[in-house]
Each structure stands twice: as structure tokens, then as C-alpha cells.
């Protein structure tokens, strides 16, 4: 007599592979499911949302603290000790939640909150320029090929060959009577697009001969329809992952330029500018250095961890390479 045993492989594989292979799961559903399983990423996402809300509501948060970022409070500093904050931990008190700036007595909470608005505005705007320009150039180079690919690829190489930080410092030093936030956004964006363009070009080369693209082409679809309906959705995952990884680099670049004195001009606050001004007081008032540095560190770390997770989920092959 023969007996039929249950297929262990199929039974064992069913529950394990169920979530990943669930029919009808979109990339966003898979990303949401995976993000819920990673505690560090959940914390990072909460920090990112918190900083974004801080930037959007900066005027109201500053008013909630009771101080303007440009308002001096001479009663919070000791004129006989070189303008050192009165009290412990840099003058932290019910009136000044994060302490005050030495000499001027400006409220650090108000300046950190408004600095988040400036720093994140520049980072997000520059990232948008980089993503739009890089995606457009990468798709055009990969899909059309030939002379278009040659010209755009050489332009990518030329842009990447520039010592971007030195060039940005020189350009921002020469341009005096302009809006510094707009200028920094444009300059940072100009030097950032070739990286994502190369990623998108490689993805487009692997997609343009797929069956569904050939079917659309045979069906009479024009280049614009193929690029927007067939190619662009296929490169969206890597672009989203790359975008999230770009933001912490943009925040760091803005902070570095402001730290070097060619970024946002006083009295407009930014985290990099505050760190630069605090260097002269780090021995006598270390909290003035610690507070903006902690905010900058948390923002960069949170965006980096979130970007790494999205890259692993939306572009696993790119994450391994």
C-alpha cells in the first residue's frame, strides 16, 4: 500500500513567502509593510516627520516660545563675564527653553526652529532640482541613445569632474547682492544631477527593450507616451530611494557652506551658521555648540537610515551593488 505524504516544501514555503508574494501588492504596500517591521526605520521616519513639521510651523513654534530669532535679551547674559549666558546649560530656563546665544542673548529655540526651516528648505528644493534634471537627462540618454546619449553622458562627466565644493565657495563668494537661499539652492542643484542621471540611464537601458515597451511601441505609442507611461514607472523605485539618500547630503552641504561663511547670511539663522558662530564659545558655553549640532546630526542620521531602508526595499539590486 502506498501513502502520499504532504509536500513539505510547498507547505513550508507558503506562510514564509506569503507576504512577499501576495498578489496585488504594489511597491508602496511592500515598502509600508517592510518599514513597519524595522524599529530603527520607524524612529527615523518619526524624526523626519517631526523636523518637517518644525520647518513648516517655524513661525508659530517660535512665537510659542515667546521670542523672535532676531530678538536680543540682554537680561539673559552677563555683561561682566563677556556676555556669557546666565544660568546653567547655556541659560536654559522657562523663558528660554534651549538657552540663549552668548553676547546677544538671542533665543536658541527660536533660532534652531527657524534654522530648520532654512536648512530643510534649501535641502528639499535642491533635491527637487537634482531629481527632476537627473531623471529627465537619464531617461533621455538611456532611451534615445546615439548622439543624445553621447552628449548627455559627456555633460555628466564634465559636471562631475568639477571640484564642486571649491566652485560653490567661489561662486557664492563673488555673488553678493542676491537672495542667498535661492542662489544656494540653484548652485547645489547644478552639481548634484549627474549622479542620479547615471542611475536612471542604467535603469532605462535595461527597460527599453522589455516586452511591454516593445508592445507599446508596436501599438503606435510615441516616445513621450512610452517614456511617461512605461519607462518612468519602472525607474520610480530607484529614483525615490536615491532621492531620500540625497537629502542628508544636501543638508550637510548647506551646513558646510554656511559654516565656511559663504552660505546664508546673518541674521537669517541656519544650523551650519550657528555651529560656525559657536566655535568661539565651545569652551565657555558648550551648549551653544551642542544644540545645533545635535539637530543637524539627528536630521542627517534619520534621512540616511530611511533612505537606506527604502533603497533595500525599492531597489534591492542597487542596494547590493
XYZ file of C-alpha atoms in Angstrom:
321
model
C 0.000 0.000 0.000
C 1.346 3.402 -0.927
C 0.809 6.517 1.092
C 1.076 10.083 -0.130
C 2.850 12.426 2.202
C 2.122 16.160 2.095
C 4.566 18.240 0.122
C 6.720 19.784 2.848
C 8.347 22.317 0.575
C 5.086 23.825 -0.554
C 3.623 23.798 2.949
C 6.691 25.359 4.467
C 7.155 27.925 1.753
C 3.555 29.074 1.821
C 3.475 31.064 5.047
C 7.023 32.373 4.673
C 6.601 33.575 1.115
C 3.026 34.751 1.571
C 3.646 38.419 2.472
C 6.325 38.961 -0.163
C 4.393 37.176 -2.893
C 0.913 38.408 -2.000
C -0.978 39.023 -5.218
C -1.834 42.618 -5.956
C 0.810 44.076 -3.641
C 2.157 47.329 -5.017
C 5.717 48.521 -4.318
C 4.303 51.075 -1.882
C 2.391 48.373 0.006
C 5.542 46.259 0.216
C 7.542 49.286 1.366
C 4.973 50.145 4.026
C 4.918 46.548 5.244
C 8.696 46.343 5.441
C 9.071 49.711 7.142
C 6.696 48.610 9.886
C 8.960 45.675 10.643
C 12.063 47.824 11.300
C 12.004 49.733 14.598
C 15.009 51.919 13.716
C 13.343 52.993 10.489
C 10.111 53.805 12.295
C 12.012 56.031 14.706
C 13.834 57.674 11.776
C 10.550 58.293 9.984
C 9.108 59.925 13.116
C 12.177 62.204 13.361
C 11.885 63.149 9.681
C 8.191 63.993 10.095
C 8.976 65.965 13.256
C 11.642 68.048 11.523
C 9.386 68.632 8.516
C 6.589 69.857 10.787
C 9.108 72.003 12.661
C 10.201 73.641 9.412
C 6.635 74.235 8.214
C 5.407 75.635 11.536
C 8.588 77.558 12.431
C 6.892 80.984 12.789
C 4.223 79.582 15.123
C 6.696 77.498 17.134
C 8.971 80.494 17.560
C 6.018 82.575 18.733
C 5.049 79.771 21.122
C 8.441 80.109 22.784
C 7.816 83.813 23.147
C 10.911 85.038 21.286
C 11.824 86.073 17.759
C 15.035 84.573 16.297
C 16.376 88.126 15.897
C 15.283 89.494 19.290
C 18.023 90.320 21.798
C 17.610 89.606 25.502
C 20.398 91.412 27.304
C 18.997 90.339 30.664
C 19.842 86.698 29.851
C 23.602 87.317 29.508
C 26.173 88.591 31.990
C 27.995 91.686 30.639
C 30.729 91.283 33.276
C 31.632 87.775 32.020
C 31.954 88.605 28.337
C 28.278 88.107 27.613
C 28.067 84.534 28.913
C 24.524 83.203 29.413
C 23.194 83.486 32.930
C 22.300 80.128 34.447
C 23.255 76.521 33.826
C 23.492 74.719 30.476
C 23.771 77.858 28.399
C 20.941 79.730 30.081
C 18.195 77.099 29.808
C 15.180 78.410 31.709
C 11.374 78.641 31.473
C 11.863 81.774 29.357
C 14.494 80.242 27.071
C 13.822 76.531 26.527
C 17.170 75.736 24.869
C 19.187 78.569 26.334
C 20.460 81.737 24.683
C 23.204 82.829 22.360
C 26.257 84.354 24.103
C 26.689 88.152 23.943
C 23.395 88.796 22.102
C 21.018 86.745 24.263
C 19.018 85.589 21.246
C 16.783 82.617 21.988
C 18.294 79.337 20.760
C 14.949 77.569 20.459
C 13.649 80.210 18.056
C 16.884 80.191 16.065
C 17.072 76.389 15.855
C 13.458 76.153 14.700
C 13.875 78.852 12.050
C 17.238 77.327 11.128
C 15.444 74.047 10.435
C 13.155 75.904 8.042
C 16.073 77.425 6.128
C 18.233 74.291 6.071
C 15.427 71.914 5.053
C 14.013 74.366 2.506
C 17.375 74.552 0.740
C 17.882 70.776 1.004
C 14.420 69.872 -0.336
C 14.454 72.480 -3.111
C 17.963 71.495 -4.260
C 16.980 67.815 -4.159
C 13.920 68.566 -6.305
C 16.122 70.268 -8.911
C 18.578 67.364 -8.862
C 15.869 64.697 -9.179
C 13.935 66.435 -11.958
C 17.004 67.317 -14.028
C 18.765 63.996 -13.401
C 15.699 61.871 -14.138
C 14.926 63.749 -17.353
C 18.528 63.560 -18.572
C 18.928 59.900 -17.597
C 15.738 58.763 -19.288
C 16.532 60.728 -22.456
C 20.094 59.388 -22.627
C 19.081 55.784 -21.994
C 16.043 55.670 -24.258
C 17.165 57.638 -27.302
C 20.833 56.557 -27.219
C 23.130 57.576 -30.050
C 24.131 61.224 -30.201
C 21.721 62.186 -27.404
C 23.328 59.666 -25.092
C 26.825 60.802 -26.078
C 26.123 64.497 -25.464
C 24.350 63.958 -22.151
C 26.942 61.462 -20.909
C 29.792 63.861 -21.695
C 27.875 66.630 -19.920
C 27.534 64.364 -16.880
C 31.265 63.630 -16.936
C 32.103 67.321 -17.321
C 29.881 68.353 -14.408
C 31.214 65.592 -12.151
C 34.814 66.493 -12.981
C 34.442 69.947 -11.395
C 35.647 70.306 -7.789
C 32.100 71.206 -6.810
C 32.715 72.440 -3.258
C 35.510 74.796 -4.319
C 33.451 76.069 -7.245
C 30.422 76.643 -4.993
C 32.531 78.556 -2.464
C 33.983 80.757 -5.221
C 30.622 81.421 -6.857
C 28.840 82.188 -3.602
C 31.686 84.470 -2.530
C 31.506 86.510 -5.740
C 27.700 86.844 -5.811
C 26.943 89.475 -3.207
C 23.605 91.237 -3.722
C 21.411 88.222 -4.422
C 18.992 86.049 -2.495
C 21.352 83.606 -0.791
C 18.739 80.899 -0.282
C 17.773 80.854 -3.967
C 21.405 81.036 -5.079
C 22.490 78.188 -2.791
C 19.577 76.054 -3.957
C 20.430 76.539 -7.630
C 24.180 76.092 -7.195
C 23.838 72.911 -5.123
C 21.301 71.542 -7.607
C 23.516 72.232 -10.614
C 26.297 69.999 -9.310
C 24.086 67.196 -7.998
C 22.130 65.955 -11.011
C 24.732 63.741 -12.813
C 24.704 61.068 -10.091
C 21.005 60.316 -10.330
C 21.140 60.748 -14.121
C 23.598 57.851 -14.364
C 21.400 55.657 -12.183
C 18.297 56.424 -14.270
C 20.200 55.948 -17.534
C 21.265 52.448 -16.488
C 17.722 51.540 -15.439
C 16.312 52.911 -18.699
C 18.755 50.874 -20.788
C 17.525 47.722 -19.060
C 13.854 48.621 -19.532
C 13.593 49.988 -23.053
C 13.723 46.533 -24.699
C 11.277 44.836 -22.330
C 8.247 43.149 -23.868
C 5.694 45.672 -22.627
C 7.766 48.570 -24.021
C 8.084 46.833 -27.402
C 4.349 46.149 -27.330
C 3.598 49.820 -26.700
C 5.960 50.819 -29.493
C 4.355 48.354 -31.949
C 0.924 49.604 -30.845
C 1.785 53.065 -32.153
C 2.687 54.821 -28.914
C 5.010 57.775 -29.363
C 8.239 58.385 -27.444
C 6.603 60.734 -24.939
C 3.886 58.210 -24.052
C 6.410 55.388 -23.747
C 8.702 57.452 -21.551
C 5.933 58.644 -19.218
C 3.728 55.540 -19.141
C 6.211 52.658 -19.473
C 9.760 53.779 -18.597
C 9.142 56.297 -15.806
C 7.135 53.928 -13.554
C 9.911 51.361 -13.933
C 12.604 53.746 -12.675
C 10.432 55.305 -9.944
C 11.615 52.910 -7.214
C 15.353 53.617 -7.581
C 14.654 57.343 -8.001
C 12.635 57.501 -4.769
C 15.317 55.593 -2.875
C 18.082 57.777 -4.331
C 16.102 60.926 -3.517
C 15.834 60.013 0.152
C 19.582 59.411 0.254
C 20.245 62.760 -1.450
C 18.529 64.856 1.220
C 21.046 64.278 4.056
C 23.875 65.152 1.657
C 22.099 68.376 0.734
C 21.576 69.261 4.406
C 25.271 68.653 5.078
C 26.313 70.701 2.036
C 24.213 73.676 3.121
C 25.592 73.416 6.643
C 29.168 73.210 5.340
C 28.748 76.267 3.098
C 27.144 78.257 5.916
C 29.887 77.109 8.278
C 32.507 78.387 5.818
C 30.791 81.769 5.691
C 29.528 81.663 2.097
C 26.035 80.363 2.824
C 23.084 82.022 4.484
C 23.955 85.461 5.810
C 23.234 86.676 9.340
C 20.837 87.418 10.882
C 18.990 84.668 8.978
C 19.615 81.532 11.060
C 20.739 78.153 9.768
C 22.243 75.192 11.566
C 25.609 75.464 9.818
C 25.857 79.174 10.561
C 25.009 78.597 14.230
C 27.701 75.914 14.505
C 30.229 78.267 12.910
C 29.373 81.053 15.350
C 29.518 78.677 18.328
C 33.128 77.626 17.690
C 34.403 80.698 19.531
C 32.407 79.738 22.631
C 32.666 75.944 22.780
C 34.948 76.062 25.841
C 32.952 78.587 27.858
C 29.433 77.747 26.580
C 29.460 74.221 25.064
C 25.647 74.051 24.845
C 25.685 76.718 22.153
C 27.720 74.283 20.034
C 25.928 71.097 21.122
C 22.322 72.101 20.408
C 22.509 72.925 16.655
C 24.997 70.077 16.174
C 22.554 67.574 17.694
C 19.727 68.798 15.479
C 21.933 68.565 12.388
C 23.166 65.093 13.380
C 19.647 63.761 14.007
C 18.322 65.115 10.703
C 21.167 63.630 8.652
C 21.028 60.285 10.503
C 17.246 59.944 10.201
C 17.198 60.682 6.466
C 20.156 58.346 5.896
C 18.559 55.398 7.722
C 15.244 55.985 5.959
C 16.977 56.230 2.589
C 18.935 53.023 3.170
C 15.744 51.170 4.056
C 13.872 52.470 1.003
C 16.816 51.552 -1.224
C 16.835 47.988 0.115
C 13.092 47.674 -0.467
C 12.541 49.545 -3.742
C 15.908 48.882 -5.394
C 17.335 45.685 -3.859
C 19.747 45.017 -6.725
C 21.142 48.546 -6.492
C 21.441 48.197 -2.734
C 23.601 45.094 -3.073
C 25.940 46.502 -5.669
